[in-house]
Amino acid sequence: MSALLELDKVTITFGGLTAVGELDMKIEQHELVGLIGPNGAGKTTAFNLITGVYQPTSGRISFRGKPTVGVKPHELSLAGISRTFQNIRLFAQMTVFDNVRTAMQGNRAQGISDALLRGRTFRAGEARVDHEVMELLKIFSLDHFRETMSKSLPYGDQRRLEIVRALATQPKLLLLDEPAAGMNPTEKQELMELIRFVKDKFQISVLLVEHDMKVVMGICERINVLDYGKKIAEGTPDEIRANPKVIAAYLGKDFDDA
Amino acid sequence: MRGREKLFLLLGIIAAIGLSFASGAFNRYYLGIVIDVGINIILAVSLNLINGHTGQFSLGHAGFMAVGGYVAAKLTLVCGASAWIFLPALLLGGGVAALAGLAVGVPSLRLRGDYLAIVTLGFGEIIRVIFQTSEFFGAATGLTGITRLTTFGWAWGLAAVTVYVVACLVNSTYGRGFIAVHDDEIAASAMGINPVRYKVTAFVIGAFFAGIAGGLYAHHKGVLTPSGFDFIKSIEIVVMVILGGMGRTVGVILAAVILTILPELLRGVAEYRMIIYSLLIIGLMLTRPQGLFTFGKK
Ligand SMILES: Nc1ncnc2c1ncn2[C@@H]1O[C@H](COP(=O)(O)OP(=O)(O)O)[C@@H](O)[C@H]1O
Ligand SMILES: [Mg+2]
């Protein structure tokens, strides 16, 4: 069986800069994988390549055995790749509830004609959407913010709402780009437990970018380390912790309180 | 909540047709203005789907209106005017305008902001010039002798339909996609929304209703001249949308009402209208960028 996601010598250059170079990476079903590396290492760029926002200069990416090169971002989302953004990209003009239901385009039964006819199909479909949105919001304790405008949420809750929104697409692979940025250690720990919980509950794979080493080491089964666009190491948290190349890349940074 | 929207539509149409029977009792001049208001509500609410909800800055709405107006008027002129032919004529006008919307929607896939505004502006002008040079459509003189079939009931009944369609579309899980495309295209596509599809849909539906409004307008005034559809007309509609608070249906309706009646009250300063509009927009942007009539959420 092929891996859920497979990157094969993926390279992208911007002008002269190789943001990601010859990246090989595999994510299996139901795996929680970390992607770490110093600022500018190419982690977000890797996300943009996987989600079809950027097309690789060379190399191949396949999702569930099918090549994704040339496939549009919305098609990849419908196929089961979802993500959050490092610089929060919520729908600012919408409420918390609407942000989440907007992401349910792939699994709503009702379309344009139902919306106009407002018949039984429409009401039943919208009721189901409503129910599913609330279930997801409850997991992240955001249900009481239902009618709050997303932009007036506290920063940490905005990040959590992005995860809820990404889950609403019913992904098979969830990409989280620094989901705990700006949170305090307790909040971070809670979030990581939640991530592991939803991974098990929805039987999905997660690729996690996170700066806090302690957090990544504590939750990920496998870790890929990027530096200057190249993968310098891959392995279990213990292997990564002991890897001299990784230590060099993070020179001066103590893993335990980074 | 259940069935509320349909009730609104039904009541709207019944009220429009009911009042229409009584319209003989009204002063013809005022009745004319009230019909203008209905037509402008259709124009503003349909443009609001494109500009307000989907965030595609279009300056071509008068072009779509012209297409609908000319097609519908030509049909009743050729086939003879009767109440029976009116609805098909309006629908055909709307349909051809929708095709034009498709043609303009396609460039909108690549262009954004100012560039799209310029392309749609150019489109509107091209449409006008085509009618102006086409002998079939009466060239510069336009079409005259169009039977005045537009009643209060037609104008306000169809205004109710327009409001119903746009509001029902947007207020649904499907329709949140329009607003998502407006808010953040990258995030929208990451959530499975095809921005191209939503933009084109907005253009096609918006153009359809602008075409209907054009047909109503033609059969309200009795004459059509190409100069009536210049870009100033498009700007008038854009002003209604901006004043009403981009994407707020109730606000946009109010703005359409006020901006139709106001010029009639201020006949004396008619030639300063564009200056007044410009000042209105500048003032609004400085003091209430969310629009004049914005109450609560969308
Ligand atoms: N669209 C782009 N154009 C030019 N350079 C880019 C672009 N996107 C990313 N880069 C560059 O690629 C490198 C990797 O960036 P990024 O993937 O954001 O790093 P990380 O997420 O690991 O901090 C950086 O040097 C960044 O400036
Ligand atoms: Mg990054």
CSV table of C-alpha atoms and ligand atoms in Angstrom, one decimal, chain A residues 14 17 19 38-45 54, ligand 1:
chain,number,residue,atom,x,y,z
A,14,PHE,CA,11.9,31.6,-6.1
A,17,LEU,CA,16.4,31.0,-3.8
A,19,ALA,CA,13.0,27.5,-0.6
A,38,PRO,CA,14.5,27.3,12.0
A,39,ASN,CA,12.7,30.3,10.7
A,40,GLY,CA,12.8,30.4,6.9
A,41,ALA,CA,13.6,26.7,6.6
A,42,GLY,CA,10.8,26.2,4.2
A,43,LYS,CA,8.1,24.6,6.3
A,44,THR,CA,5.3,26.9,5.2
A,45,THR,CA,6.4,26.6,1.7
A,54,TYR,CA,2.5,26.5,-5.2
C,1,LIG,N1,6.2,33.4,-2.6
C,1,LIG,C1,7.5,33.5,-2.3
C,1,LIG,N2,8.4,34.3,-3.0
C,1,LIG,C2,9.6,34.4,-2.7
C,1,LIG,N3,10.2,33.8,-1.6
C,1,LIG,C3,9.5,33.0,-0.8
C,1,LIG,C4,8.1,32.8,-1.1
C,1,LIG,N4,7.6,32.0,-0.2
C,1,LIG,C5,8.6,31.7,0.7
C,1,LIG,N5,9.7,32.3,0.3
C,1,LIG,C6,11.0,32.1,0.9
C,1,LIG,O1,11.3,30.8,1.1
C,1,LIG,C7,11.9,30.6,2.4
C,1,LIG,C8,11.2,29.7,3.3
C,1,LIG,O2,10.1,30.3,3.8
C,1,LIG,P1,9.0,29.6,4.7
C,1,LIG,O3,8.5,28.4,4.0
C,1,LIG,O4,7.9,30.6,5.0
C,1,LIG,O5,9.8,29.3,6.0
C,1,LIG,P2,9.3,28.7,7.4
C,1,LIG,O6,7.8,28.5,7.3
C,1,LIG,O7,10.1,27.4,7.6
C,1,LIG,O8,9.7,29.7,8.4
C,1,LIG,C9,12.1,32.0,3.0
C,1,LIG,O9,13.4,32.4,2.7
C,1,LIG,C10,11.1,32.8,2.3
C,1,LIG,O10,11.5,34.1,2.2
